[in-house]
Every structure is written in structure tokens, then in C-alpha cells.
Short mmCIF file of C-alpha atoms in Angstrom, two decimals:
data_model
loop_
_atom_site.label_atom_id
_atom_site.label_comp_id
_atom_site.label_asym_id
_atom_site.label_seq_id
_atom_site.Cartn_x
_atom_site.Cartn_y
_atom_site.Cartn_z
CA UNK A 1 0.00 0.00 0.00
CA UNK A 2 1.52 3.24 -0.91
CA UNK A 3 1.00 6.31 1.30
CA UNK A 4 0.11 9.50 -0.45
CA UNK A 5 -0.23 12.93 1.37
CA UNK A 6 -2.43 15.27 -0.30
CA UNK A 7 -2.65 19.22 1.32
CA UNK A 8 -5.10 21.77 0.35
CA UNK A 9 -3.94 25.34 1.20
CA UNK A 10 -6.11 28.51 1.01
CA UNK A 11 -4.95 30.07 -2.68
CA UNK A 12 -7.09 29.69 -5.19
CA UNK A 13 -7.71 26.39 -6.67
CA UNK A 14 -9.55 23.90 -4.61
CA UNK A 15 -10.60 21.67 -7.09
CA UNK A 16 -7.23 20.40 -8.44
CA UNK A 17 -6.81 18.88 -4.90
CA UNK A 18 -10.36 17.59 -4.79
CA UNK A 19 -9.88 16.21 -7.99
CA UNK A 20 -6.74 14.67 -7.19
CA UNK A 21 -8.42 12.94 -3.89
CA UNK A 22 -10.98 11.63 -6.44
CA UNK A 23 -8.35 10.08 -8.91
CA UNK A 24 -6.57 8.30 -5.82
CA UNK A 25 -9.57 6.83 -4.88
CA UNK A 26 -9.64 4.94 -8.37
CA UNK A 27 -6.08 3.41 -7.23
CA UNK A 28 -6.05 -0.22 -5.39
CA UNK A 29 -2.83 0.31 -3.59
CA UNK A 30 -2.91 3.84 -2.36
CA UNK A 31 -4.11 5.19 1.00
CA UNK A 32 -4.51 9.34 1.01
CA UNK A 33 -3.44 11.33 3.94
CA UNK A 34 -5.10 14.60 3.71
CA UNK A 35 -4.45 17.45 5.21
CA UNK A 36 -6.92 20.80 5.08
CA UNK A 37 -5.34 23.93 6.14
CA UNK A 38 -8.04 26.82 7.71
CA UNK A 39 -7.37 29.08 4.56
CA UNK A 40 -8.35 25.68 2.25
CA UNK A 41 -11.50 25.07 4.56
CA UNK A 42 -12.84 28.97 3.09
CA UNK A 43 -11.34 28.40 -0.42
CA UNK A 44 -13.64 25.14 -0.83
CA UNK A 45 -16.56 27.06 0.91
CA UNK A 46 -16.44 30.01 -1.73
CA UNK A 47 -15.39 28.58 -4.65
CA UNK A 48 -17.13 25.04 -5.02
CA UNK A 49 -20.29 23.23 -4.57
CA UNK A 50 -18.65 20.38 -1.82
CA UNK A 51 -18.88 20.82 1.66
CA UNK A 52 -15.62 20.05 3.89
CA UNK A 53 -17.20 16.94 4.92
CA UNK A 54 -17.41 15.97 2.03
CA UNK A 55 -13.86 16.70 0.87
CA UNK A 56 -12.29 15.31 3.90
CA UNK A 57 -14.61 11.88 3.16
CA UNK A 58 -12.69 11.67 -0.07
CA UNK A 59 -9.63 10.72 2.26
CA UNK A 60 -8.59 7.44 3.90
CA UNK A 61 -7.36 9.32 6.45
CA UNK A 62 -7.79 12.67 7.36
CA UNK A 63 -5.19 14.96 10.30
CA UNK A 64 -5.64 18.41 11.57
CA UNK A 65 -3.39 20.95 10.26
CA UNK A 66 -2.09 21.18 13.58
CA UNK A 67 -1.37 18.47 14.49
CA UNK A 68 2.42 18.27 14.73
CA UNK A 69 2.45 14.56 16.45
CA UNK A 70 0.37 13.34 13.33
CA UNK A 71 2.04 10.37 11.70
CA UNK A 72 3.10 12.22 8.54
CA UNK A 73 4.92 14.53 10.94
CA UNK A 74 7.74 12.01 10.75
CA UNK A 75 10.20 10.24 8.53
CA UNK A 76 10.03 7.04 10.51
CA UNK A 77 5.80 7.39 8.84
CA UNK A 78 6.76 5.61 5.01
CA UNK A 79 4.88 7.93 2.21
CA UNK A 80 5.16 7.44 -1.52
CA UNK A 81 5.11 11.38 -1.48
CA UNK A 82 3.13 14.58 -1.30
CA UNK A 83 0.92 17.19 -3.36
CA UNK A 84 0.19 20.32 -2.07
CA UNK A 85 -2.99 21.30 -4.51
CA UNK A 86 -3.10 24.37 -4.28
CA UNK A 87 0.04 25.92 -2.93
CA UNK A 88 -0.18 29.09 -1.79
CA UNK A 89 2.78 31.19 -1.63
CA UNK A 90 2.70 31.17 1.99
CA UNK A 91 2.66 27.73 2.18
CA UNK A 92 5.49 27.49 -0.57
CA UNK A 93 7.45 30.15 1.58
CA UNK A 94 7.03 27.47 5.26
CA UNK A 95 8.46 24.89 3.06
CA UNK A 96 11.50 27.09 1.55
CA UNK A 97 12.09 27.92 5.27
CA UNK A 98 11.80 24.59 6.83
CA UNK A 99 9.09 26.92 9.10
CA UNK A 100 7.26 23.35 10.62
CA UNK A 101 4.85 25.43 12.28
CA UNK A 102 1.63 23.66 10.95
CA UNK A 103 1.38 20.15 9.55
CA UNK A 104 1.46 20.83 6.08
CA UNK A 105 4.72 22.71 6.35
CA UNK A 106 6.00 20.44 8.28
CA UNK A 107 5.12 17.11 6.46
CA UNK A 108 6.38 18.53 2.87
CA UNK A 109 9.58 18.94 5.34
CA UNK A 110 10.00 15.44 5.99
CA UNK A 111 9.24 14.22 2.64
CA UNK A 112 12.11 16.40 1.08
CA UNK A 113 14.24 15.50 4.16
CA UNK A 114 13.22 11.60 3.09
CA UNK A 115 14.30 12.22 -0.36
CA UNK A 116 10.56 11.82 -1.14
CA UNK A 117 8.79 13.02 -4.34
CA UNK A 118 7.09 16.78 -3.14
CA UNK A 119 4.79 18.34 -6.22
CA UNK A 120 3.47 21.65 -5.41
CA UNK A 121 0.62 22.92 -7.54
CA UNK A 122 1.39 26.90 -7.12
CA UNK A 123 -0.63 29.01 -7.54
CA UNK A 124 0.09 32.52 -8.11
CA UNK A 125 0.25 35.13 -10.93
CA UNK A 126 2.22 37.33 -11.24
CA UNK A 127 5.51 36.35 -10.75
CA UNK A 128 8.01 38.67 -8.43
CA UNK A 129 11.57 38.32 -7.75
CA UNK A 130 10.64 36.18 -4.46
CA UNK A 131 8.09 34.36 -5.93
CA UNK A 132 10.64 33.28 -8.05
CA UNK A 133 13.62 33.06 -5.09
CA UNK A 134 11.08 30.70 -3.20
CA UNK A 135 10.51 28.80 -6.06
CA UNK A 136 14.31 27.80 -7.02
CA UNK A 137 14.70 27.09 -3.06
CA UNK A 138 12.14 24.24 -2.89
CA UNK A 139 13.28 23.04 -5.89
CA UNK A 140 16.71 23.12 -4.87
CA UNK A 141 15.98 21.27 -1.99
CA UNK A 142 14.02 18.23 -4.03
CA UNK A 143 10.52 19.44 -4.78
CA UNK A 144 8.71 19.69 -7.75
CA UNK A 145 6.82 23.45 -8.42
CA UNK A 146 4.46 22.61 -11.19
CA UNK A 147 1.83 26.20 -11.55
CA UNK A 148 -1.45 24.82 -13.18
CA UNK A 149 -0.48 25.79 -16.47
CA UNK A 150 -3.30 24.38 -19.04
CA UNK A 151 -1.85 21.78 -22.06
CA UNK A 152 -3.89 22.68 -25.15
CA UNK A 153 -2.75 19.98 -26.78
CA UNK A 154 -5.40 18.09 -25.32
CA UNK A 155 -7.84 20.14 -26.60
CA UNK A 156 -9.86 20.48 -23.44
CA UNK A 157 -13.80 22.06 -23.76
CA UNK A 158 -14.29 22.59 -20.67
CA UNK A 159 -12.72 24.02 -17.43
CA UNK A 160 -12.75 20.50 -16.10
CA UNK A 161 -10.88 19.00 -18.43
CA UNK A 162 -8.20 21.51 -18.09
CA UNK A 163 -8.45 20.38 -14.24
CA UNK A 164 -8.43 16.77 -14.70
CA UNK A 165 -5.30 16.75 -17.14
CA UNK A 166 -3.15 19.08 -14.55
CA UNK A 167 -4.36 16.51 -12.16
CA UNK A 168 -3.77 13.71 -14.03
CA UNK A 169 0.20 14.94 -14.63
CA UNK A 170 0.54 16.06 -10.95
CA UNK A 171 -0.10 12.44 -10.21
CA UNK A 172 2.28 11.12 -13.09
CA UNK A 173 4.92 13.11 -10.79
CA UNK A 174 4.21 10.75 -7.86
CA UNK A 175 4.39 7.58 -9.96
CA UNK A 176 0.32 6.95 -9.94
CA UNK A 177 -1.44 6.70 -13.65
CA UNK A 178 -4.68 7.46 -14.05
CA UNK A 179 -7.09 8.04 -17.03
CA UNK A 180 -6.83 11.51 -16.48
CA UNK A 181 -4.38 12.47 -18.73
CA UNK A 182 -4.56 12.55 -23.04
CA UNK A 183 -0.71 11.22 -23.58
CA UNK A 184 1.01 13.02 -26.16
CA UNK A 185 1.86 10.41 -29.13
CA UNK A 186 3.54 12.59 -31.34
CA UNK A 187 2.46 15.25 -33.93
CA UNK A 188 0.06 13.98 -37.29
CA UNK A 189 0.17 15.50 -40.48
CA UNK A 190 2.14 18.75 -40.15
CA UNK A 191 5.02 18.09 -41.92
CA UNK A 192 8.82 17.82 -41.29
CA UNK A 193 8.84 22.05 -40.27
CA UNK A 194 6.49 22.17 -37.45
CA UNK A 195 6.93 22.89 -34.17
CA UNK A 196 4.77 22.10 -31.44
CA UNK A 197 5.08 22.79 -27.87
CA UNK A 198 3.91 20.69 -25.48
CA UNK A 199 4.24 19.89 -21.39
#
């Protein structure tokens, strides 16, 4: 059974982490840890149609933000890895700072401290010069910052398929397939010159 934290912060966004839960539930061999910070509680409240009881049913298990003694609060806890969907920059900036002061922060800590996979959906636009600092800092330290950026290549019609394909390749980044994602198989019928762009 692989172990898979999932953490909801308060930017914008809560449906790529709801739709992640959803996807995991799909998979035999994983078991979700999930982890709802106060900001993500509001976030779900104003900009979907779930309830937090409902979100937090979408979990195996399900710990307070904080709680600091909570299993995924240590390394000695095996977890296949973590996404933080969405990640606020405050959240990002805890985890550039090793600042453990609430669980999330603190269980993103251990997993780069484990040498565990860490995908952070981020969620913020514009870009500053510490936006950007923070960034290369996680990153330096293991994680992976993947912003929501939409593939067109997948021609998506609606704003849920643009959701379930981010999804679906923040979930390729912890070594989980789903049916989420339209695979790229290479380019048809443009000829030898074209150029396409794809993530």
C-alpha cells in the first residue's frame, strides 16, 4: 500500500486537490493522507459546490493541520510522497524555510528530508523576484513546483478538463497513472517544419 499525502492550502484552486483525492480513490494500492489547512476550509466554501465533509470523506485518512504529532509529521511514517494542490505562496514560503509550524509545512519537510517526491501545484500570478527566489529554493531542496499551467494539446472544452489533465500529470509526478491524462503520441500530419510545444 503506498501512502500519499495530499494538502489543500487557502490560494485559489480547490478543485485540483479535490480532484486529485478523487483520482486516488480509483487506485487499489494507495491510502490518502489529507491534510486541510483553515485558509483551504474557506477556499472550498467560496469557490465550489462540496462541503468540507465531504472533501475530507474523499480521504482514507484525514489529520488536523495542527497536528504536529500526526504520523506524517515524521520520517520514521513511510509515504510514496506529497501534493500540495493548491500551494499558496505562503505555504510554498514554510516549506522554503523549513518553518514546521503547521502540519502541512511540516510534512512537505519530511518528505524532502526523506528524499521523497514533493509536487506543489502553485498558484500565483504574477511572478516577483521572491516568488521566483522561493521557487528555485524548494526546488533546490528536491521538490517539484508545477503552476497549473493548461496543455492545449489536449484540446480540453471545458474548465474540467483543463483540471483533470493538470491533475492527471501532478499524479504522473508521484508515480500513480490514471485516465486523467490525453498522452502526447507525437504530432500527425504537419510536416517535417512544425513545431509544437507541449508539457
Amino acid at each position: 500500500m503506498r501512502r500519499i499525502i495530499v494538502a489543500l492550502t487557502g490560494a485559489s484552486g480547490a478543485t485540483y486537490g479535490i480532484r486529485a483525492l478523487e483520482l486516488l480513490r480509483e487506485v487499489p494500492d494507495v491510502e490518502t493522507h489529507l491534510v486541510l489547512t483553515k485558509a483551504a476550509r474557506a477556499t472550498i466554501a467560496y469557490e465550489t459546490d462540496r462541503s468540507v465533509a465531504d472533501v475530507r470523506a474523499l480521504a482514507d485518512v484525514v489529520h488536523s493541520d495542527g497536528d504536529l504529532g500526526a504520523p506524517i509529521s515524521s520520517g520514521s511514517f513511510r509515504t510514496a510522497g506529497m501534493l500540495v494542490a493548491p500551494c499558496s505562496v505562503k505555504t510554498l514560503s514554510g516549506i522554503a524555510s523549513s518553518y514546521d509550524e503547521s502540519l502541512v509545512v511540516r510534512a512537505a519537510d519530511v518528505v524532502l528530508k526523506e528524499r521523497r517526491r514533493l509536487v506543489l501545484l502553485l498558484r500565483e500570478t504574477p511572478l516577483h523576484a521572491g516568488h521566483l527566489r522561493l521557487m528555485s529554493e524548494v526546488t533546490a531542496s528536491g521538490a517539484v513546483v508545477m503552476p497549473p499551467v493548461p496543455a492545449f494539446y489536449a484540446r480540453p472544452g471545458s474548465v474540467a478538463d483543463i483540471v483533470e489533465h493538470t491533475t492527471g500529470r501532478a499524479l504522473d509526478l508521484l508515480d500513480v497513472d490514471t485516465d486523467a491524462v490525453a498522452r502526447w503520441t507525437g504530432e500527425r500530419g504537419a510536416g517535417d517544419d512544425a513545431v509544437v510545444h507541449r508539457l
